[in-house]
mmCIF file of C-alpha atoms in Angstrom:
data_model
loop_
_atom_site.group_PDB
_atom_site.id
_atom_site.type_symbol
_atom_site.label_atom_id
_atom_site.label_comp_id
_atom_site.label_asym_id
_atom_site.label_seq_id
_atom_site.Cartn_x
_atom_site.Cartn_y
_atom_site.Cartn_z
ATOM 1 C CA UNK Z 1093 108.646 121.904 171.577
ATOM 2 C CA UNK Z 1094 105.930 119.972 173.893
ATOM 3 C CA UNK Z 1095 102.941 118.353 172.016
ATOM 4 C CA UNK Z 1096 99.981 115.950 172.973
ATOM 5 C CA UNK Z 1097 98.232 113.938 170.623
ATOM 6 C CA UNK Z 1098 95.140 112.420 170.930
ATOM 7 C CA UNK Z 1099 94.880 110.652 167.498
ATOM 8 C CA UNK Z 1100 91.125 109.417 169.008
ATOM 9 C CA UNK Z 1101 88.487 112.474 168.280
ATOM 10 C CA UNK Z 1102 85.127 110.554 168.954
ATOM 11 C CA UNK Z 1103 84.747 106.583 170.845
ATOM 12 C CA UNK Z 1104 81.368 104.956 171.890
ATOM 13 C CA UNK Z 1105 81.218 101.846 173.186
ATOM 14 C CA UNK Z 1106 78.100 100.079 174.414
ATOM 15 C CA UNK Z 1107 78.029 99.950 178.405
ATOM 16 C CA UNK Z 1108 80.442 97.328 179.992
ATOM 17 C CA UNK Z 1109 83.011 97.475 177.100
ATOM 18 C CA UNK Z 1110 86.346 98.198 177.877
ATOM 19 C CA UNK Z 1111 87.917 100.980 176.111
ATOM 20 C CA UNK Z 1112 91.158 102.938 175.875
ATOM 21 C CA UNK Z 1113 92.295 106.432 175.085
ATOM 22 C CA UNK Z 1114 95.351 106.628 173.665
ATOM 23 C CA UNK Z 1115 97.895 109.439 174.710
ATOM 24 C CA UNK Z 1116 100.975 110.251 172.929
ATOM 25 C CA UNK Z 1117 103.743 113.319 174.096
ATOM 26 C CA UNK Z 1118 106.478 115.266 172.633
ATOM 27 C CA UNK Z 1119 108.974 116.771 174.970
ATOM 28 C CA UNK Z 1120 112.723 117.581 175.000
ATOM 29 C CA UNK Z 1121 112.459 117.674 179.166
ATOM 30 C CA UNK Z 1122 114.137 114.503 180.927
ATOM 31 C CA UNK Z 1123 111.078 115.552 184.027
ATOM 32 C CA UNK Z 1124 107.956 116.188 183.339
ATOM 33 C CA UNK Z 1125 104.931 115.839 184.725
ATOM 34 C CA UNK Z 1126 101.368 113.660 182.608
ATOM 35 C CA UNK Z 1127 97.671 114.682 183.426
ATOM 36 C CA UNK Z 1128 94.434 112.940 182.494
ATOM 37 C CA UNK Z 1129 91.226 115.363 183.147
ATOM 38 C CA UNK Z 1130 87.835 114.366 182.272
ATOM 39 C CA UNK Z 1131 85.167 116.896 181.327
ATOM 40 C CA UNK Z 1132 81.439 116.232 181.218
ATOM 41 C CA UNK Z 1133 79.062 118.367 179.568
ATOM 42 C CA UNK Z 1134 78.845 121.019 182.949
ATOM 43 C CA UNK Z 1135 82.345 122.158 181.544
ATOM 44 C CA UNK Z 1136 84.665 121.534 184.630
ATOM 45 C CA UNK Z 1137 87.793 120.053 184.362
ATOM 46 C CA UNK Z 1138 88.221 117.302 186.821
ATOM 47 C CA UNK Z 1139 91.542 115.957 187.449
ATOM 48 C CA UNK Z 1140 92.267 112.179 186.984
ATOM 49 C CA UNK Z 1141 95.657 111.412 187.487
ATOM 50 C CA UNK Z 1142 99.110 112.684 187.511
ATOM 51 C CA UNK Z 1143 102.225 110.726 186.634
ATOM 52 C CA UNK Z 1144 105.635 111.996 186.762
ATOM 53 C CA UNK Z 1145 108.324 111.564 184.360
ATOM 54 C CA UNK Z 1146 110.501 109.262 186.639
ATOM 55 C CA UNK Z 1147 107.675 106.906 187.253
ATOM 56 C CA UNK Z 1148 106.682 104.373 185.001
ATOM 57 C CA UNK Z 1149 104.778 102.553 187.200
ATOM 58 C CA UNK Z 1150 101.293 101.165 185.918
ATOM 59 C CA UNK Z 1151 98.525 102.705 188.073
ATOM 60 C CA UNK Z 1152 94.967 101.261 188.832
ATOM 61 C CA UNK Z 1153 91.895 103.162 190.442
ATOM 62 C CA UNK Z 1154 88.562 101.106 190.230
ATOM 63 C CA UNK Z 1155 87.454 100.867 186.608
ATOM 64 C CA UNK Z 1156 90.246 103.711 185.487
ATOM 65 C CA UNK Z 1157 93.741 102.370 184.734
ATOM 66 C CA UNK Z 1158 96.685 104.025 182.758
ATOM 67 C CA UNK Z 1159 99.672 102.903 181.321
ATOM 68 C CA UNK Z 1160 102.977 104.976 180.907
ATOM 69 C CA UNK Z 1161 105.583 103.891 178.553
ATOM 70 C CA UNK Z 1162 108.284 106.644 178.179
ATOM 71 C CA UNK Z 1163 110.361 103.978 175.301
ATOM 72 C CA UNK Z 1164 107.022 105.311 173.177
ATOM 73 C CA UNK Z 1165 106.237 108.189 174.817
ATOM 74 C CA UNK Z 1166 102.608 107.315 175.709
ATOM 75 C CA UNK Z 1167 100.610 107.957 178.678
ATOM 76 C CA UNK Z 1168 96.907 105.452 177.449
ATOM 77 C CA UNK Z 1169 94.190 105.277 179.960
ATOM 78 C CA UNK Z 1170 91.535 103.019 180.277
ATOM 79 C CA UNK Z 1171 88.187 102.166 181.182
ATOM 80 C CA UNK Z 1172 86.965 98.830 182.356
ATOM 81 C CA UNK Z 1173 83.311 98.210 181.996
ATOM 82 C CA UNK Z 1174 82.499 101.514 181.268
ATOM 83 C CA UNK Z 1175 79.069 102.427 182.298
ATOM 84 C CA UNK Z 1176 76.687 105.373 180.793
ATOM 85 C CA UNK Z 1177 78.167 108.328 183.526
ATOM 86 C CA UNK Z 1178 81.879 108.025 181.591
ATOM 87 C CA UNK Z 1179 80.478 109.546 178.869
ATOM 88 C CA UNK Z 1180 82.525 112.773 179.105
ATOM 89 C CA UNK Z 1181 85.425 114.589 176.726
ATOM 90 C CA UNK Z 1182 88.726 113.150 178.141
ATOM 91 C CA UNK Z 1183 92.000 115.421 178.267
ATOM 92 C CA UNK Z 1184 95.565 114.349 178.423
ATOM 93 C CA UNK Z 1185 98.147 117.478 179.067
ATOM 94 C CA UNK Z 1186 102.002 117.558 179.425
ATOM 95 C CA UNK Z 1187 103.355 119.957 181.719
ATOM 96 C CA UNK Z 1188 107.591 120.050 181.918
ATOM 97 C CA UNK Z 1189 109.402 121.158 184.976
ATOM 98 C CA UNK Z 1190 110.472 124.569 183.827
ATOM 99 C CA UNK Z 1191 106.967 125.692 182.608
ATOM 100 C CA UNK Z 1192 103.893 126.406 184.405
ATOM 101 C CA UNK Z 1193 101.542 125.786 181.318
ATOM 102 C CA UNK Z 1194 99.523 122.922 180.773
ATOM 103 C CA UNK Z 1195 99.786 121.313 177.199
ATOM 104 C CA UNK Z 1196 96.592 119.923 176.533
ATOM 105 C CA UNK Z 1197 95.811 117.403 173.626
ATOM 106 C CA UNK Z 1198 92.387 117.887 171.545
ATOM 107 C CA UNK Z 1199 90.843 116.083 173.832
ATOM 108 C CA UNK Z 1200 88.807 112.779 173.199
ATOM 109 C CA UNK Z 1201 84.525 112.613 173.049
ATOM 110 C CA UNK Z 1202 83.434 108.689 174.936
ATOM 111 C CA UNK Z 1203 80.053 107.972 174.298
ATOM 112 C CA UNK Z 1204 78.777 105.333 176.433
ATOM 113 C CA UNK Z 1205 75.283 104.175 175.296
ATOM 114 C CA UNK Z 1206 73.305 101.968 177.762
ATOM 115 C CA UNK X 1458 86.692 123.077 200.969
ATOM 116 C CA UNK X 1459 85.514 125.542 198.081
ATOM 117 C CA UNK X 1460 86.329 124.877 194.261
ATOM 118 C CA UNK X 1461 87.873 127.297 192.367
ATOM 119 C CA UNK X 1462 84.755 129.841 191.887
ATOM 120 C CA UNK X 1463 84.483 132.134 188.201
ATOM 121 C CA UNK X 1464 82.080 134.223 187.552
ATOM 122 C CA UNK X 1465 80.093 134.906 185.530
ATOM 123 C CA UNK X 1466 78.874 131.921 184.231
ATOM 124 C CA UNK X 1467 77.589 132.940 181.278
ATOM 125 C CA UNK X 1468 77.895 136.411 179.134
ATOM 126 C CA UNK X 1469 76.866 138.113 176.014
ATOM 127 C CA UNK X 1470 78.702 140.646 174.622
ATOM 128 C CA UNK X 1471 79.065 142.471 170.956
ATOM 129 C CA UNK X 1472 82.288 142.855 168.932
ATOM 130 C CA UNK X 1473 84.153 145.938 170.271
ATOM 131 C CA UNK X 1474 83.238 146.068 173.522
ATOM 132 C CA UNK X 1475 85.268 144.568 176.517
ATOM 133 C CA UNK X 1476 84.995 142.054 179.268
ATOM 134 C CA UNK X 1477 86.165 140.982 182.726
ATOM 135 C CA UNK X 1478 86.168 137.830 183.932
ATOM 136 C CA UNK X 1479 86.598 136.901 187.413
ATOM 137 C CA UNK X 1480 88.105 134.207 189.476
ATOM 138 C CA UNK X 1481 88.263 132.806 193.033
ATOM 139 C CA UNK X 1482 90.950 130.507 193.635
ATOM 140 C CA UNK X 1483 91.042 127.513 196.303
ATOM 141 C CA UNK X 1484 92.194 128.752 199.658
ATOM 142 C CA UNK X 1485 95.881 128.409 199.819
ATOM 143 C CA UNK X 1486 96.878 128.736 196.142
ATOM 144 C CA UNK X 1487 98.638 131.287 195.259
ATOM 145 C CA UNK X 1488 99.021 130.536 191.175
ATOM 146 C CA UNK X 1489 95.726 131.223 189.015
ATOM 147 C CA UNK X 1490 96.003 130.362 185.143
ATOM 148 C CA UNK X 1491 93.570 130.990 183.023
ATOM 149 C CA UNK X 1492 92.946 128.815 179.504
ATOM 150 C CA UNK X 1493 91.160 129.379 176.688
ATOM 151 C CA UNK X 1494 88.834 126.744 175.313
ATOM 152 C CA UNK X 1495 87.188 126.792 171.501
ATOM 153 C CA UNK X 1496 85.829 123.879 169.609
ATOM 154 C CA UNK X 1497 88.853 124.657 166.612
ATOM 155 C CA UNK X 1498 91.821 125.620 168.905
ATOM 156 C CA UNK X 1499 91.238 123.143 171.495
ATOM 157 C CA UNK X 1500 92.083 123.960 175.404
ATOM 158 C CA UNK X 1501 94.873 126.836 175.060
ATOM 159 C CA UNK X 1502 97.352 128.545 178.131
ATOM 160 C CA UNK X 1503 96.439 132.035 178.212
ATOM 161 C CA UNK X 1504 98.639 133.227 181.357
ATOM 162 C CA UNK X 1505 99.337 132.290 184.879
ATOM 163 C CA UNK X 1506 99.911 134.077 188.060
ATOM 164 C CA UNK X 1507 101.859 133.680 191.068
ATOM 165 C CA UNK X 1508 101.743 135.501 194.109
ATOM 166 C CA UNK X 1509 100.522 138.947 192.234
ATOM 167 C CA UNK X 1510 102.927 138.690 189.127
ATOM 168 C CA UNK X 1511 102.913 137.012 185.779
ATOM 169 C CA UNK X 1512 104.762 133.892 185.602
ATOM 170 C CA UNK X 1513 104.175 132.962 182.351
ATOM 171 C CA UNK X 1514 101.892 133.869 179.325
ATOM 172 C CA UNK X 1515 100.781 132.358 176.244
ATOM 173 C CA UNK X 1516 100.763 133.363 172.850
ATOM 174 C CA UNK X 1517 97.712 135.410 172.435
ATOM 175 C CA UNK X 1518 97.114 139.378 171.443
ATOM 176 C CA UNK X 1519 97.936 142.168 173.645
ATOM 177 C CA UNK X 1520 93.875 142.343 174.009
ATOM 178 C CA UNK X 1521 93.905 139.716 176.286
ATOM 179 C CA UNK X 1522 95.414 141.222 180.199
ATOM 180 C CA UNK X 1523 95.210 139.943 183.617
ATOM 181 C CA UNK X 1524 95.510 140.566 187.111
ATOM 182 C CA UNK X 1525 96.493 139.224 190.568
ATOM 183 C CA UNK X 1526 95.196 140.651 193.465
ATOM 184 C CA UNK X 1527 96.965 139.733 197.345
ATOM 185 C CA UNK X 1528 94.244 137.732 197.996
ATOM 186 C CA UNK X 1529 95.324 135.404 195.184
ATOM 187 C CA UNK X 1530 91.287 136.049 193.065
ATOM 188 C CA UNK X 1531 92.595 136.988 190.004
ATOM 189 C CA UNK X 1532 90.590 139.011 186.716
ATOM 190 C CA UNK X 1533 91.707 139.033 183.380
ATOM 191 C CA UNK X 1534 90.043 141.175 180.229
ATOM 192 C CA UNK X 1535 89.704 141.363 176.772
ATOM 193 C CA UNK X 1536 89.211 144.431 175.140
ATOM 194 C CA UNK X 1537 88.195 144.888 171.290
ATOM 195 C CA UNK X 1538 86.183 142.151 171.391
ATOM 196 C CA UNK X 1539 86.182 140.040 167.989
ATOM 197 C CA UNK X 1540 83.519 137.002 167.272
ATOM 198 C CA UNK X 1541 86.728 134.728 167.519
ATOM 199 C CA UNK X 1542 86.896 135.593 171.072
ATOM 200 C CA UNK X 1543 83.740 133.831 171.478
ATOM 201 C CA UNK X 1544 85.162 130.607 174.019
ATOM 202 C CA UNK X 1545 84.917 129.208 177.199
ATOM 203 C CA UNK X 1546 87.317 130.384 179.302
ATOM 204 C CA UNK X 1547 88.716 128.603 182.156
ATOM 205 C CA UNK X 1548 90.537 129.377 185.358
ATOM 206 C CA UNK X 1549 92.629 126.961 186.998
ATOM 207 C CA UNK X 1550 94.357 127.284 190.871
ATOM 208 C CA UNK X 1551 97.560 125.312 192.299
ATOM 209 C CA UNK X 1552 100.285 125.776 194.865
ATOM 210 C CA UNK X 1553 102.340 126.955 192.143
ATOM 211 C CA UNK X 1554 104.735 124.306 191.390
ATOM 212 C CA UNK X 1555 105.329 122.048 187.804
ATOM 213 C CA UNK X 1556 104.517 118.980 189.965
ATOM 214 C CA UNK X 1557 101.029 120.305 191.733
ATOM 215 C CA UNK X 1558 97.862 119.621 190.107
ATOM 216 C CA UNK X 1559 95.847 122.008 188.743
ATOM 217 C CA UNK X 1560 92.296 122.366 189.616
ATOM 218 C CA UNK X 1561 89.826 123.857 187.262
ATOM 219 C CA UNK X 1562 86.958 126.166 187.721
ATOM 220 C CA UNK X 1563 83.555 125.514 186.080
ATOM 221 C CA UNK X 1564 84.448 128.192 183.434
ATOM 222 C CA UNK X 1565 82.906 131.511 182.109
ATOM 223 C CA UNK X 1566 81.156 131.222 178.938
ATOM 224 C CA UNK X 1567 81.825 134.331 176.501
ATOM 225 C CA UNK X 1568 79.391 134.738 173.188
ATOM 226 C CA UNK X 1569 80.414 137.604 171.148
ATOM 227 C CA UNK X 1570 78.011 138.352 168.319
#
């Protein structure tokens, strides 16, 4: 069966720290398909990133960065120099190519303090 | 380009009674799936559909029903209402395939007391 763990339940950091969510995934599908979503306090899920299965190719955006390693089965993200307007709960879901659900994991809280 | 639109926003109901919940999907999507989101269960997969029919569904009671429309907006409802059922409760619009990304609605929040 699919599973996301976020072992990380609560982070704060002081502004300009670097910090990283850590993603771990259970599934028995060969494709499949990793999300990161970020949700502030309004409530809406906004979408991050996407990384397939097949591709374990680092990926930088600005001050967001995320690292897949299918040999440990983790998808981490992080932020360099994080600044006050991170501060958000963090989501990392699985999705596998025969399902149209999103497996989300708990979720992790980032508290940036200025 | 609109977001994916839910309404209401916010709602109050008491146990027993029911609810509808209502969502506009981006222009061009034809899947809608709805999740479930409590600070104890986390974000859950209540049930997705695709081009009027349900695709998939999630494990929750027989309370808990939705709808596609041809214009892709799609409603679901939960009848019986129980305090548990208190949640945010999120819709979600794609092209409808494992790869696409799904994007998310601001949510409906439902207090039951």
């Amino acid at each position: 069966a699919q599973k996301v763990t976020q072992a990380q339940t609560e982070i704060s950091v002081v502004e300009k720290e670097d910090v990283t969510l850590d993603c771990v995934y259970e599934t028995r599908d060969t494709t499949y398909y990793l999300f990161w979503y970020k949700q502030p306090p309004s409530g809406e899920l906004v979408f991050l990133i996407r990384r397939n299965s097949f591709d374990e190719q680092n990926e930088i955006s600005g001050r967001y960065s995320w690292n897949f390693q299918k040999s440990t089965s983790s998808f981490n993200f992080t932020i360099t120099a994080s600044q006050v307007v991170d501060s958000a709960v963090y989501f990392c879901a699985l999705r596998e190519q025969a399902g149209t659900a999103l497996i989300f994991g708990k979720g992790t809280t980032l508290s940036v303090s200025s | 380009k609109a977001g994916v639109t839910q309404t209401p926003r916010y709602l109050i109901k008491t146990r027993g009674q029911q609810v509808t919940l209502s969502c506009s999907p981006i222009s061009g999507h034809r899947s809608v799936s709805w999740y479930q989101q409590t600070p104890g269960q986390g974000l859950q997969f209540l049930f997705e559909y695709f081009s009027e029919t349900q695709r998939n569904k999630g494990n929750f009671p027989g309370r808990f029903s939705g709808r596609q429309f041809s214009n892709s907006r799609s409603e679901m409802n939960v009848s019986t209402l129980e305090l548990g059922d208190s949640a945010l409760y999120l819709c979600a619009s794609s092209l409808g395939q494992a790869t696409n990304v799904l994007t998310f609605g601001a949510g409906s929040r439902l207090t039951v007391l």
